[in-house]
mmCIF file of N, CA and C in Angstrom:
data_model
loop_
_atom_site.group_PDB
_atom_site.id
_atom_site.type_symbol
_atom_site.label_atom_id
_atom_site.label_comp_id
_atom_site.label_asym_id
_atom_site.label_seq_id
_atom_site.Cartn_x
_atom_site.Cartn_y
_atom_site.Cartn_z
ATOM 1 N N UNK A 22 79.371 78.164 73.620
ATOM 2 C CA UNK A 22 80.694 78.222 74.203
ATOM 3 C C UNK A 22 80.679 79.048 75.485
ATOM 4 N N UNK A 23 80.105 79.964 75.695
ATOM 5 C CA UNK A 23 79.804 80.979 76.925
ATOM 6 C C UNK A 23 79.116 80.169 77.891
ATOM 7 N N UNK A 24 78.516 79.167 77.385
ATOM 8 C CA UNK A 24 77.937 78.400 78.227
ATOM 9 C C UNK A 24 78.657 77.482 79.207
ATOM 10 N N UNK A 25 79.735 77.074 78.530
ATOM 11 C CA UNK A 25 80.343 76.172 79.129
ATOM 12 C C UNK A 25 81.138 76.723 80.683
ATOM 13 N N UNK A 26 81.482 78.604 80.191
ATOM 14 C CA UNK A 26 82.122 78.720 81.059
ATOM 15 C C UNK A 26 80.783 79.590 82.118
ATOM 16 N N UNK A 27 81.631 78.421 83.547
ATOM 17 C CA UNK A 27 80.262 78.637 84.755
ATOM 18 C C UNK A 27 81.428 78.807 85.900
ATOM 19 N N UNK A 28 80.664 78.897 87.352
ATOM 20 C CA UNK A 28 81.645 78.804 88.310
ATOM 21 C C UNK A 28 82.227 77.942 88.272
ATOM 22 N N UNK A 29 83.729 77.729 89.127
ATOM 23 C CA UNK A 29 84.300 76.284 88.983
ATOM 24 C C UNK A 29 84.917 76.367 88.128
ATOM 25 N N UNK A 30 85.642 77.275 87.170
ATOM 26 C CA UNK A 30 86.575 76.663 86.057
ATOM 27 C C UNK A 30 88.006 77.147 86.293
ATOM 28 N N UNK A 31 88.562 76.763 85.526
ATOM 29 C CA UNK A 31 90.107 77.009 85.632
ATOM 30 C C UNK A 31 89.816 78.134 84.622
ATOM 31 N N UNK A 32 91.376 79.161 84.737
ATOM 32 C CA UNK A 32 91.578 80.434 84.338
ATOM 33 C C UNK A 32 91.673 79.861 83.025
ATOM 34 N N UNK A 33 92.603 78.872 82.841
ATOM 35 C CA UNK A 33 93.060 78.721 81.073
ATOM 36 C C UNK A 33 91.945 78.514 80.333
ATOM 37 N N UNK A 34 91.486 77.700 80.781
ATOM 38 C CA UNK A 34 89.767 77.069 79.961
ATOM 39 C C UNK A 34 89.173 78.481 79.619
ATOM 40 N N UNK A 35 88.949 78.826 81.049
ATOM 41 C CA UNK A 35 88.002 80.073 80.914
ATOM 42 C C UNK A 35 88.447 81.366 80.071
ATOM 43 N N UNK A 36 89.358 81.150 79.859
ATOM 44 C CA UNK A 36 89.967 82.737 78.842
ATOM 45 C C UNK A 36 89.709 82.235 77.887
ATOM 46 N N UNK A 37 90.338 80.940 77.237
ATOM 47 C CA UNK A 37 90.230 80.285 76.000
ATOM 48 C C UNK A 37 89.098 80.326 75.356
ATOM 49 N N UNK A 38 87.997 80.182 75.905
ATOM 50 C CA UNK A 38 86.108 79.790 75.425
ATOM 51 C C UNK A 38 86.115 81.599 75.098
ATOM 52 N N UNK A 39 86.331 82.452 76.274
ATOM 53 C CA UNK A 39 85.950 83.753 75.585
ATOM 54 C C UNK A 39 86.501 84.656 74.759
ATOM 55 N N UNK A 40 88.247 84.236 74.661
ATOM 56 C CA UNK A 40 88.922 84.656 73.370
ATOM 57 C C UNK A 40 88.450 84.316 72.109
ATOM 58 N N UNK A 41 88.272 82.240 72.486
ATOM 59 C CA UNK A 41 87.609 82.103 70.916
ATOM 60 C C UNK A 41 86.373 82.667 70.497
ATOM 61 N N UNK A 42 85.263 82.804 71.361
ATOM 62 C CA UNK A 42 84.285 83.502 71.137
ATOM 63 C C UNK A 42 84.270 85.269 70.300
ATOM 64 N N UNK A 43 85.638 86.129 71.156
ATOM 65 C CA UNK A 43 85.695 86.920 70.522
ATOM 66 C C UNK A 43 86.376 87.020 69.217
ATOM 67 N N UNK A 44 87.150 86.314 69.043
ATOM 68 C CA UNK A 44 87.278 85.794 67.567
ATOM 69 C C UNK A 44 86.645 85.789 66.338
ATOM 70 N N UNK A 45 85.368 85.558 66.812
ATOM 71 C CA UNK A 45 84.158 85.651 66.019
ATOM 72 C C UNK A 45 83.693 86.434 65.508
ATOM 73 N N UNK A 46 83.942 87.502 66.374
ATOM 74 C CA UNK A 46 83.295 88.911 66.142
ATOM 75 C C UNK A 46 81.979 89.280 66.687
ATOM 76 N N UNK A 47 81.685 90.428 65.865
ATOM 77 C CA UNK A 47 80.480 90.884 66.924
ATOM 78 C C UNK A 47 79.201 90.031 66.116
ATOM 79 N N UNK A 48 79.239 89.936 65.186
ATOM 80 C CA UNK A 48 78.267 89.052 64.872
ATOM 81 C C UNK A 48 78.073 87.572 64.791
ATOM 82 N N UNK A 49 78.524 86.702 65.723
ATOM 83 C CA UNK A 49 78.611 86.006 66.556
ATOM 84 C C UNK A 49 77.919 86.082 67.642
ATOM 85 N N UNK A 50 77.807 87.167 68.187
ATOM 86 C CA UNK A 50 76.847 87.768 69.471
ATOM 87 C C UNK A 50 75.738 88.152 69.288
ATOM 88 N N UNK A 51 74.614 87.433 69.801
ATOM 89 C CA UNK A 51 73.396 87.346 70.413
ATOM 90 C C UNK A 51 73.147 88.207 71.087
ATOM 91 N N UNK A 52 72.344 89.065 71.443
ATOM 92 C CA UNK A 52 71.479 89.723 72.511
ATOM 93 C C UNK A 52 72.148 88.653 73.883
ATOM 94 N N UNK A 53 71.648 87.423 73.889
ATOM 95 C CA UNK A 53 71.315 86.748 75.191
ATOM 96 C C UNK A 53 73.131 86.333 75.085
ATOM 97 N N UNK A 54 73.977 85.917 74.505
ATOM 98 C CA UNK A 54 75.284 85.715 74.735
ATOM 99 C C UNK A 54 76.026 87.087 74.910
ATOM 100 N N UNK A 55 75.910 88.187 75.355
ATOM 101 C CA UNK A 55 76.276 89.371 74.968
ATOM 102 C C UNK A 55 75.922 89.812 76.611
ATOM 103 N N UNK A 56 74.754 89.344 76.974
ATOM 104 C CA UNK A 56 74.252 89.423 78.143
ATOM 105 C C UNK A 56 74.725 88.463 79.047
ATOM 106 N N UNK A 57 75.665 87.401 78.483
ATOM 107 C CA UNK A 57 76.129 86.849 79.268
ATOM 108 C C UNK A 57 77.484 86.754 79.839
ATOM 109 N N UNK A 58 78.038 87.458 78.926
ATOM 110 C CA UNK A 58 78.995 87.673 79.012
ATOM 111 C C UNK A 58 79.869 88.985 80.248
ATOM 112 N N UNK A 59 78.329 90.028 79.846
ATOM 113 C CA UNK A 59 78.085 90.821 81.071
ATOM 114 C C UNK A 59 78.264 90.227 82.206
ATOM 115 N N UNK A 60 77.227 89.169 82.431
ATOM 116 C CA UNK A 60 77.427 88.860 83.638
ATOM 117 C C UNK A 60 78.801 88.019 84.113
ATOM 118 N N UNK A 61 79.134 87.615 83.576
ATOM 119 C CA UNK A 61 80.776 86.697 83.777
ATOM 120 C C UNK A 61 81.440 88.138 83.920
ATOM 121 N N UNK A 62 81.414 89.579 83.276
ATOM 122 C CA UNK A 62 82.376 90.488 83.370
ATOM 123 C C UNK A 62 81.896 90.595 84.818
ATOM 124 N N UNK A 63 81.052 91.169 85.633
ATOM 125 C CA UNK A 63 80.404 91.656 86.241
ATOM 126 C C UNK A 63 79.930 91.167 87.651
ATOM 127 N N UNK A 64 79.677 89.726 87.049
ATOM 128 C CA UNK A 64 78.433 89.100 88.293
ATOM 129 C C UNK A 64 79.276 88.843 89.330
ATOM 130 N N UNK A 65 78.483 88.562 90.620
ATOM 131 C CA UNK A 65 78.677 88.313 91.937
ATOM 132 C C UNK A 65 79.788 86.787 92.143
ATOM 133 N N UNK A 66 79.117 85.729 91.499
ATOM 134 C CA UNK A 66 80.159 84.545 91.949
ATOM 135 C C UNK A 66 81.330 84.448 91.300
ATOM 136 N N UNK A 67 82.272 83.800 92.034
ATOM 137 C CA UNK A 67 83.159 83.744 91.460
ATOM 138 C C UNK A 67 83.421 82.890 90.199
ATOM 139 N N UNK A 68 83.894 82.893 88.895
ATOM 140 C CA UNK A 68 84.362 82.029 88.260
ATOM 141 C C UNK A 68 85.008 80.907 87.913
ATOM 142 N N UNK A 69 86.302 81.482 88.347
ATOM 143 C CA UNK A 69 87.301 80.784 88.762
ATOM 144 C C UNK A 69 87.559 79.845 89.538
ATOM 145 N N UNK A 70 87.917 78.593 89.977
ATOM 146 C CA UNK A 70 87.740 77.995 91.280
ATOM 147 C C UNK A 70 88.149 77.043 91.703
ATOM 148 N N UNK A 71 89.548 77.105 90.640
ATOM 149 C CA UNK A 71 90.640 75.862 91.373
ATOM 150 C C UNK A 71 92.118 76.480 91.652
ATOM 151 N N UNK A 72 92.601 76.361 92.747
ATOM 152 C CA UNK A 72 93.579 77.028 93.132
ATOM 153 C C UNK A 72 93.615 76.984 94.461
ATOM 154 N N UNK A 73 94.751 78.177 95.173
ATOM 155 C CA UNK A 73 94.500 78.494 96.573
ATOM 156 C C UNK A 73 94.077 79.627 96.215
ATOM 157 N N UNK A 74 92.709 79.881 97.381
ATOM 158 C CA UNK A 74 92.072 81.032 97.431
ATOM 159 C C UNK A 74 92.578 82.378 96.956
ATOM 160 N N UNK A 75 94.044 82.412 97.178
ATOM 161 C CA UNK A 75 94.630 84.189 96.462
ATOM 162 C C UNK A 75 94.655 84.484 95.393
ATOM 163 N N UNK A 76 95.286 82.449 94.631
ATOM 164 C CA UNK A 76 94.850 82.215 93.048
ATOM 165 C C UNK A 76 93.485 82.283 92.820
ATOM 166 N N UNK A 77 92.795 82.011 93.454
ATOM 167 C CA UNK A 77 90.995 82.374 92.910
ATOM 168 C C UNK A 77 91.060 83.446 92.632
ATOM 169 N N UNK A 78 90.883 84.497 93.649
ATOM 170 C CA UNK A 78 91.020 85.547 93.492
ATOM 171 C C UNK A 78 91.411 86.448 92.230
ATOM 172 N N UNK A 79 92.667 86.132 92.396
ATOM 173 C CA UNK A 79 93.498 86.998 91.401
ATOM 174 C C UNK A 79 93.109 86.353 89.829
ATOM 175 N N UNK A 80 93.108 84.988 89.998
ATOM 176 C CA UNK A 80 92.660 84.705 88.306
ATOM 177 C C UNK A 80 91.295 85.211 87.785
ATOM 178 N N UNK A 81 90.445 85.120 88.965
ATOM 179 C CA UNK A 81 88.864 85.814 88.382
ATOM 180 C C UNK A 81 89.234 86.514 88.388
ATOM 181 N N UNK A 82 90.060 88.075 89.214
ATOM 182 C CA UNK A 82 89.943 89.523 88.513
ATOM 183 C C UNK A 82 90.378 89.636 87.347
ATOM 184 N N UNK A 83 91.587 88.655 86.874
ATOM 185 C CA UNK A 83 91.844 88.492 85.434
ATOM 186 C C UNK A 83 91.047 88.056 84.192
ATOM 187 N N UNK A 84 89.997 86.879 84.823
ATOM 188 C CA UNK A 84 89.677 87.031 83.492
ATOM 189 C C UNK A 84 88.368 87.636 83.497
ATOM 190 N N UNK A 85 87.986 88.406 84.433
ATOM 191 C CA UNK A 85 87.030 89.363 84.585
ATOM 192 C C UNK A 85 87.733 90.410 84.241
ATOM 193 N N UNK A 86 88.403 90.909 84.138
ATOM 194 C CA UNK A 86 89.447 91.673 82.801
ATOM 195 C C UNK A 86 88.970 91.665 81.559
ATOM 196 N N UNK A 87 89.483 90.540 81.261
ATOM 197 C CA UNK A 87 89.236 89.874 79.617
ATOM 198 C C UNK A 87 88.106 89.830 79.174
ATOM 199 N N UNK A 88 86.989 89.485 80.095
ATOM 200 C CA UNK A 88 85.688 89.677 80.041
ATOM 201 C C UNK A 88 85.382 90.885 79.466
ATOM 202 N N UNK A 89 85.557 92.024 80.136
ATOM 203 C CA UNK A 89 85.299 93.183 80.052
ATOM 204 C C UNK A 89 85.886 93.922 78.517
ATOM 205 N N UNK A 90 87.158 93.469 78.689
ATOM 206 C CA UNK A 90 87.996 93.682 77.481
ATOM 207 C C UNK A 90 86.754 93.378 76.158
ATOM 208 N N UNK A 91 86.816 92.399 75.976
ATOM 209 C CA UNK A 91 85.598 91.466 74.972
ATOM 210 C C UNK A 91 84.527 92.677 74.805
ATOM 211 N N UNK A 92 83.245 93.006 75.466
ATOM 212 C CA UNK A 92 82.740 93.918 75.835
ATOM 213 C C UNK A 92 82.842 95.110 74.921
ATOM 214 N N UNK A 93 83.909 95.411 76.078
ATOM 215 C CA UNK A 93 84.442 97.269 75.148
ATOM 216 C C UNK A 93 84.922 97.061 73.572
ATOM 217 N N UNK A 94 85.238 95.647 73.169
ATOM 218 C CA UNK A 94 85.343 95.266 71.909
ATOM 219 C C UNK A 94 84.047 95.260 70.843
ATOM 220 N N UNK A 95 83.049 94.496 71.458
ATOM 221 C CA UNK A 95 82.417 94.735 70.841
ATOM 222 C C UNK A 95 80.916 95.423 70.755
ATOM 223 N N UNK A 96 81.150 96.266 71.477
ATOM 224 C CA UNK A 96 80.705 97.819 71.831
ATOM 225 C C UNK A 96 81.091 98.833 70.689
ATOM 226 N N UNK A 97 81.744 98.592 70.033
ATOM 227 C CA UNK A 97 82.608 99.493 69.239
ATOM 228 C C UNK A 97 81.501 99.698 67.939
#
């Protein structure tokens, strides 16, 4: 499911795949999905990528939010 979300997606899709993912819990998470998720919190390209550019913007810092959120979740 982490997989699916790449550059290029819409905000809704893209929250949806990593809510349901956290859903799961932490044992659900892989080393390598855990690490990927990092990078969607984190990485350089953008995610997000249909909109006008301010909506890019602003929806990747959001769900690079949520990303992160996820994370400090299951960090715990």
């Amino acid at each position: 499911m982490v997989s699916s979300v790449a550059p290029g997606e819409y905000l809704h899709s893209a929250r949806g795949a990593l809510e349901a993912l956290a859903a799961l819990g932490p044992a659900a998470f892989t080393p390598g999905l855990l690490e990927r998720v990092r990078i969607l919190a984190d990485g350089e390209p953008r995610v997000i990528g249909s909109g006008a550019y301010v909506e890019i913007i602003l929806d990747d810092e959001e769900f690079r939010a949520a990303a992160r959120t996820v994370l400090a979740a299951l960090s715990r």
